[in-house]
Amino acid sequence: MRDVIIIGGGPAGATLARLIGKELNTVIIDKKNRDEKITTFKKPCGGLIAPDAQRSLARFQLQIPNEVLANPQIFAVKTMDLQTDITMHYQRFYLNVNRHRFDSWLLSLVKDADVIEDARVTKIERITDRCKVYYVKDGVEYTEEGRLLVGADGADSIVRKTFFSKKIRQYMAIQQVFFAQQAKPMYASYFDHTLTDSYGWGLSKDGHWIFGAALPLRESRISFDELKKRTEFEGLDRNAPLYTEACLVNSPKSIHEIECGNKGIYLIGEAAGFISPSSLEGISYAMDSALALARAFKTNNVSKHYVKFSRRLKLKIFLKQIKSIVLYTPFLRKWVMISKIDSIDLVE
Ligand SMILES: Cc1cc2nc3c(=O)[nH]c(=O)nc-3n(C[C@H](O)[C@H](O)[C@H](O)COP(=O)(O)OP(=O)(O)OC[C@H]3O[C@@H](n4cnc5c(N)ncnc54)[C@H](O)[C@@H]3O)c2cc1C
């Protein structure tokens, strides 16, 4: 029997396994394969490492290897309010990465835990003092049993759905990838309250243009197509994407929607609801919540200490909720944009 079974080997699961693997007999079960040529699953993502995530990596003394970085690097965001037609530019400090390679790199740092890849968890049972996890790999069903279970399995968490009833606000994130020889220099964000109370984005990555948006679950594809029509595509054929990808994304409306777990079953990263509701930046929260749980595992009351150690993250999300009100309320956003606070004037 394992001490800890972690479901999901994204930034949250990989970080936790790296931190606890030496002391606790740990296994990660993940549906993707680190080899990008054969994997059947890649996490849809903008792949921007925000300053908070850079800070988390710095705290772990980790430096992103060159092969994880993508082209070009981004220093500004072009913010477009499609309803008022106002466009402003702001300085930003992102690292542009290949998300699959970023996750694979974090998993490669896990030295003291077992990693089972290409394995999809289909069912979990609690049996008195342990959990039994069923997963399918190469068409065959296997099981693992563990004293502690951690759901690091993202927005559509099977652990959260099986054991916890707390609801969280969700959007459908849709991204389309276009071939684009000419790198567009900026990251763009699009706001249109008639289609979504979240936002859309566009960015260049390794000779491609990624156009994406987080949309209300109802009629998300129709809203996505409409948003695409309303944005400039600068010479690209908006009807000829190379491929389309979609997944749920959590966006906590209140910190009460965050579920940390209890009694031997815990949630970290986006599965718990640790993600910024204003920007949907989730990589720093994934790593920081993993650190909070790893520290709690060293105590004699994990549930109590995990809640305590993740208080700072909840406070951060609360502050992002206040920022969301300004960002996603049309007249407040318009006011901020026309005030030109913090904006950059472009030189042609
Ligand atoms: C379209 C989009 C764009 C985004 N862009 C950014 C961005 O640019 N920057 C940023 O910081 N954040 C971004 N986010 C948010 C960010 O991707 C997540 O918050 C972050 O990845 C959460 O990390 P995690 O480890 O908690 O979960 P995830 O990264 O979602 O990892 C979950 C892991 O669990 C595995 N898994 C799930 N279910 C199962 C199962 N049943 N069996 C086995 N394995 C399973 C998956 O393979 C995956 O590896 C974006 C999100 C979306 C949807």
mmCIF file of N, CA and C in Angstrom, residues 285-336:
data_model
loop_
_atom_site.group_PDB
_atom_site.id
_atom_site.type_symbol
_atom_site.label_atom_id
_atom_site.label_comp_id
_atom_site.label_asym_id
_atom_site.label_seq_id
_atom_site.Cartn_x
_atom_site.Cartn_y
_atom_site.Cartn_z
ATOM 1 N N TYR A 285 -0.421 29.149 -8.450
ATOM 2 C CA TYR A 285 -1.294 28.608 -7.398
ATOM 3 C C TYR A 285 -1.132 27.094 -7.285
ATOM 4 N N ALA A 286 -0.921 26.432 -8.434
ATOM 5 C CA ALA A 286 -0.738 24.976 -8.428
ATOM 6 C C ALA A 286 0.508 24.625 -7.610
ATOM 7 N N MET A 287 1.618 25.338 -7.892
ATOM 8 C CA MET A 287 2.874 25.020 -7.192
ATOM 9 C C MET A 287 2.805 25.432 -5.718
ATOM 10 N N ASP A 288 2.185 26.594 -5.453
ATOM 11 C CA ASP A 288 2.150 27.086 -4.070
ATOM 12 C C ASP A 288 1.219 26.244 -3.186
ATOM 13 N N SER A 289 0.100 25.760 -3.753
ATOM 14 C CA SER A 289 -0.790 24.924 -2.937
ATOM 15 C C SER A 289 -0.144 23.568 -2.690
ATOM 16 N N ALA A 290 0.643 23.074 -3.656
ATOM 17 C CA ALA A 290 1.376 21.808 -3.450
ATOM 18 C C ALA A 290 2.373 21.971 -2.300
ATOM 19 N N LEU A 291 3.030 23.125 -2.264
ATOM 20 C CA LEU A 291 3.982 23.381 -1.173
ATOM 21 C C LEU A 291 3.249 23.423 0.174
ATOM 22 N N ALA A 292 2.076 24.063 0.178
ATOM 23 C CA ALA A 292 1.303 24.156 1.430
ATOM 24 C C ALA A 292 0.917 22.757 1.922
ATOM 25 N N LEU A 293 0.493 21.874 1.003
ATOM 26 C CA LEU A 293 0.098 20.527 1.432
ATOM 27 C C LEU A 293 1.328 19.703 1.851
ATOM 28 N N ALA A 294 2.440 19.874 1.131
ATOM 29 C CA ALA A 294 3.665 19.143 1.502
ATOM 30 C C ALA A 294 4.085 19.524 2.920
ATOM 31 N N ARG A 295 3.961 20.800 3.233
ATOM 32 C CA ARG A 295 4.317 21.237 4.600
ATOM 33 C C ARG A 295 3.326 20.679 5.605
ATOM 34 N N ALA A 296 2.043 20.620 5.227
ATOM 35 C CA ALA A 296 1.014 20.088 6.139
ATOM 36 C C ALA A 296 1.228 18.592 6.396
ATOM 37 N N PHE A 297 1.735 17.868 5.394
ATOM 38 C CA PHE A 297 1.993 16.427 5.573
ATOM 39 C C PHE A 297 3.039 16.156 6.657
ATOM 40 N N LYS A 298 3.831 17.165 6.972
ATOM 41 C CA LYS A 298 4.863 16.987 8.003
ATOM 42 C C LYS A 298 4.294 17.186 9.410
ATOM 43 N N THR A 299 3.016 17.561 9.508
ATOM 44 C CA THR A 299 2.421 17.841 10.822
ATOM 45 C C THR A 299 1.509 16.684 11.239
ATOM 46 N N ASN A 300 1.011 16.749 12.485
ATOM 47 C CA ASN A 300 0.135 15.649 12.933
ATOM 48 C C ASN A 300 -1.344 15.944 12.692
ATOM 49 N N ASN A 301 -1.660 17.099 12.113
ATOM 50 C CA ASN A 301 -3.052 17.387 11.743
ATOM 51 C C ASN A 301 -3.044 18.031 10.348
ATOM 52 N N VAL A 302 -3.064 17.159 9.324
ATOM 53 C CA VAL A 302 -2.866 17.625 7.952
ATOM 54 C C VAL A 302 -3.974 18.597 7.540
ATOM 55 N N SER A 303 -5.233 18.226 7.793
ATOM 56 C CA SER A 303 -6.364 19.057 7.332
ATOM 57 C C SER A 303 -6.238 20.479 7.885
ATOM 58 N N LYS A 304 -6.014 20.552 9.215
ATOM 59 C CA LYS A 304 -5.950 21.868 9.864
ATOM 60 C C LYS A 304 -4.779 22.696 9.314
ATOM 61 N N HIS A 305 -3.624 22.043 9.164
ATOM 62 C CA HIS A 305 -2.448 22.797 8.732
ATOM 63 C C HIS A 305 -2.483 23.145 7.243
ATOM 64 N N TYR A 306 -3.123 22.299 6.437
ATOM 65 C CA TYR A 306 -3.221 22.642 5.007
ATOM 66 C C TYR A 306 -4.085 23.906 4.847
ATOM 67 N N VAL A 307 -5.185 23.946 5.606
ATOM 68 C CA VAL A 307 -6.034 25.152 5.549
ATOM 69 C C VAL A 307 -5.220 26.365 6.001
ATOM 70 N N LYS A 308 -4.446 26.171 7.076
ATOM 71 C CA LYS A 308 -3.649 27.288 7.618
ATOM 72 C C LYS A 308 -2.581 27.736 6.609
ATOM 73 N N PHE A 309 -1.855 26.771 6.034
ATOM 74 C CA PHE A 309 -0.745 27.132 5.129
ATOM 75 C C PHE A 309 -1.242 27.675 3.781
ATOM 76 N N SER A 310 -2.524 27.427 3.463
ATOM 77 C CA SER A 310 -3.013 27.941 2.173
ATOM 78 C C SER A 310 -3.827 29.241 2.339
ATOM 79 N N ARG A 311 -3.825 29.770 3.567
ATOM 80 C CA ARG A 311 -4.578 31.005 3.825
ATOM 81 C C ARG A 311 -4.105 32.175 2.950
ATOM 82 N N ARG A 312 -2.788 32.268 2.762
ATOM 83 C CA ARG A 312 -2.227 33.350 1.945
ATOM 84 C C ARG A 312 -2.743 33.281 0.502
ATOM 85 N N LEU A 313 -2.875 32.041 0.003
ATOM 86 C CA LEU A 313 -3.376 31.866 -1.371
ATOM 87 C C LEU A 313 -4.832 32.304 -1.472
ATOM 88 N N LYS A 314 -5.594 31.978 -0.419
ATOM 89 C CA LYS A 314 -7.012 32.389 -0.426
ATOM 90 C C LYS A 314 -7.125 33.903 -0.390
ATOM 91 N N LEU A 315 -6.275 34.528 0.389
ATOM 92 C CA LEU A 315 -6.293 35.996 0.468
ATOM 93 C C LEU A 315 -5.955 36.589 -0.906
ATOM 94 N N LYS A 316 -4.977 35.978 -1.567
ATOM 95 C CA LYS A 316 -4.579 36.453 -2.901
ATOM 96 C C LYS A 316 -5.761 36.333 -3.872
ATOM 97 N N ILE A 317 -6.489 35.217 -3.769
ATOM 98 C CA ILE A 317 -7.637 35.017 -4.661
ATOM 99 C C ILE A 317 -8.735 36.031 -4.331
ATOM 100 N N PHE A 318 -8.905 36.314 -3.048
ATOM 101 C CA PHE A 318 -9.895 37.317 -2.643
ATOM 102 C C PHE A 318 -9.559 38.678 -3.278
ATOM 103 N N LEU A 319 -8.279 39.042 -3.256
ATOM 104 C CA LEU A 319 -7.871 40.326 -3.846
ATOM 105 C C LEU A 319 -8.055 40.318 -5.371
ATOM 106 N N LYS A 320 -7.814 39.147 -5.976
ATOM 107 C CA LYS A 320 -8.032 39.029 -7.437
ATOM 108 C C LYS A 320 -9.524 39.142 -7.757
ATOM 109 N N GLN A 321 -10.375 38.691 -6.806
ATOM 110 C CA GLN A 321 -11.818 38.835 -7.037
ATOM 111 C C GLN A 321 -12.206 40.310 -7.073
ATOM 112 N N ILE A 322 -11.581 41.101 -6.232
ATOM 113 C CA ILE A 322 -11.858 42.542 -6.245
ATOM 114 C C ILE A 322 -11.369 43.138 -7.576
ATOM 115 N N LYS A 323 -10.194 42.685 -8.014
ATOM 116 C CA LYS A 323 -9.665 43.159 -9.309
ATOM 117 C C LYS A 323 -10.624 42.767 -10.438
ATOM 118 N N SER A 324 -11.197 41.538 -10.335
ATOM 119 C CA SER A 324 -12.142 41.063 -11.370
ATOM 120 C C SER A 324 -13.322 42.003 -11.523
ATOM 121 N N ILE A 325 -13.780 42.545 -10.391
ATOM 122 C CA ILE A 325 -14.958 43.422 -10.454
ATOM 123 C C ILE A 325 -14.646 44.625 -11.348
ATOM 124 N N VAL A 326 -13.443 45.167 -11.193
ATOM 125 C CA VAL A 326 -13.052 46.322 -12.020
ATOM 126 C C VAL A 326 -12.863 45.897 -13.475
ATOM 127 N N LEU A 327 -12.175 44.769 -13.641
ATOM 128 C CA LEU A 327 -11.825 44.307 -14.989
ATOM 129 C C LEU A 327 -13.050 43.889 -15.797
ATOM 130 N N TYR A 328 -14.007 43.278 -15.140
ATOM 131 C CA TYR A 328 -15.134 42.685 -15.877
ATOM 132 C C TYR A 328 -16.437 43.479 -15.772
ATOM 133 N N THR A 329 -16.378 44.660 -15.161
ATOM 134 C CA THR A 329 -17.563 45.527 -15.179
ATOM 135 C C THR A 329 -17.305 46.588 -16.256
ATOM 136 N N PRO A 330 -18.118 46.563 -17.360
ATOM 137 C CA PRO A 330 -17.781 47.393 -18.526
ATOM 138 C C PRO A 330 -17.461 48.850 -18.209
ATOM 139 N N PHE A 331 -18.279 49.533 -17.385
ATOM 140 C CA PHE A 331 -18.011 50.977 -17.216
ATOM 141 C C PHE A 331 -16.758 51.222 -16.364
ATOM 142 N N LEU A 332 -16.466 50.295 -15.417
ATOM 143 C CA LEU A 332 -15.242 50.460 -14.609
ATOM 144 C C LEU A 332 -14.001 50.212 -15.471
ATOM 145 N N ARG A 333 -14.101 49.175 -16.325
ATOM 146 C CA ARG A 333 -12.972 48.867 -17.212
ATOM 147 C C ARG A 333 -12.708 50.040 -18.162
ATOM 148 N N LYS A 334 -13.812 50.583 -18.704
ATOM 149 C CA LYS A 334 -13.678 51.711 -19.633
ATOM 150 C C LYS A 334 -12.987 52.888 -18.939
ATOM 151 N N TRP A 335 -13.406 53.112 -17.694
ATOM 152 C CA TRP A 335 -12.837 54.233 -16.939
ATOM 153 C C TRP A 335 -11.334 54.028 -16.744
ATOM 154 N N VAL A 336 -10.940 52.815 -16.360
ATOM 155 C CA VAL A 336 -9.511 52.531 -16.150
ATOM 156 C C VAL A 336 -8.748 52.704 -17.459
#
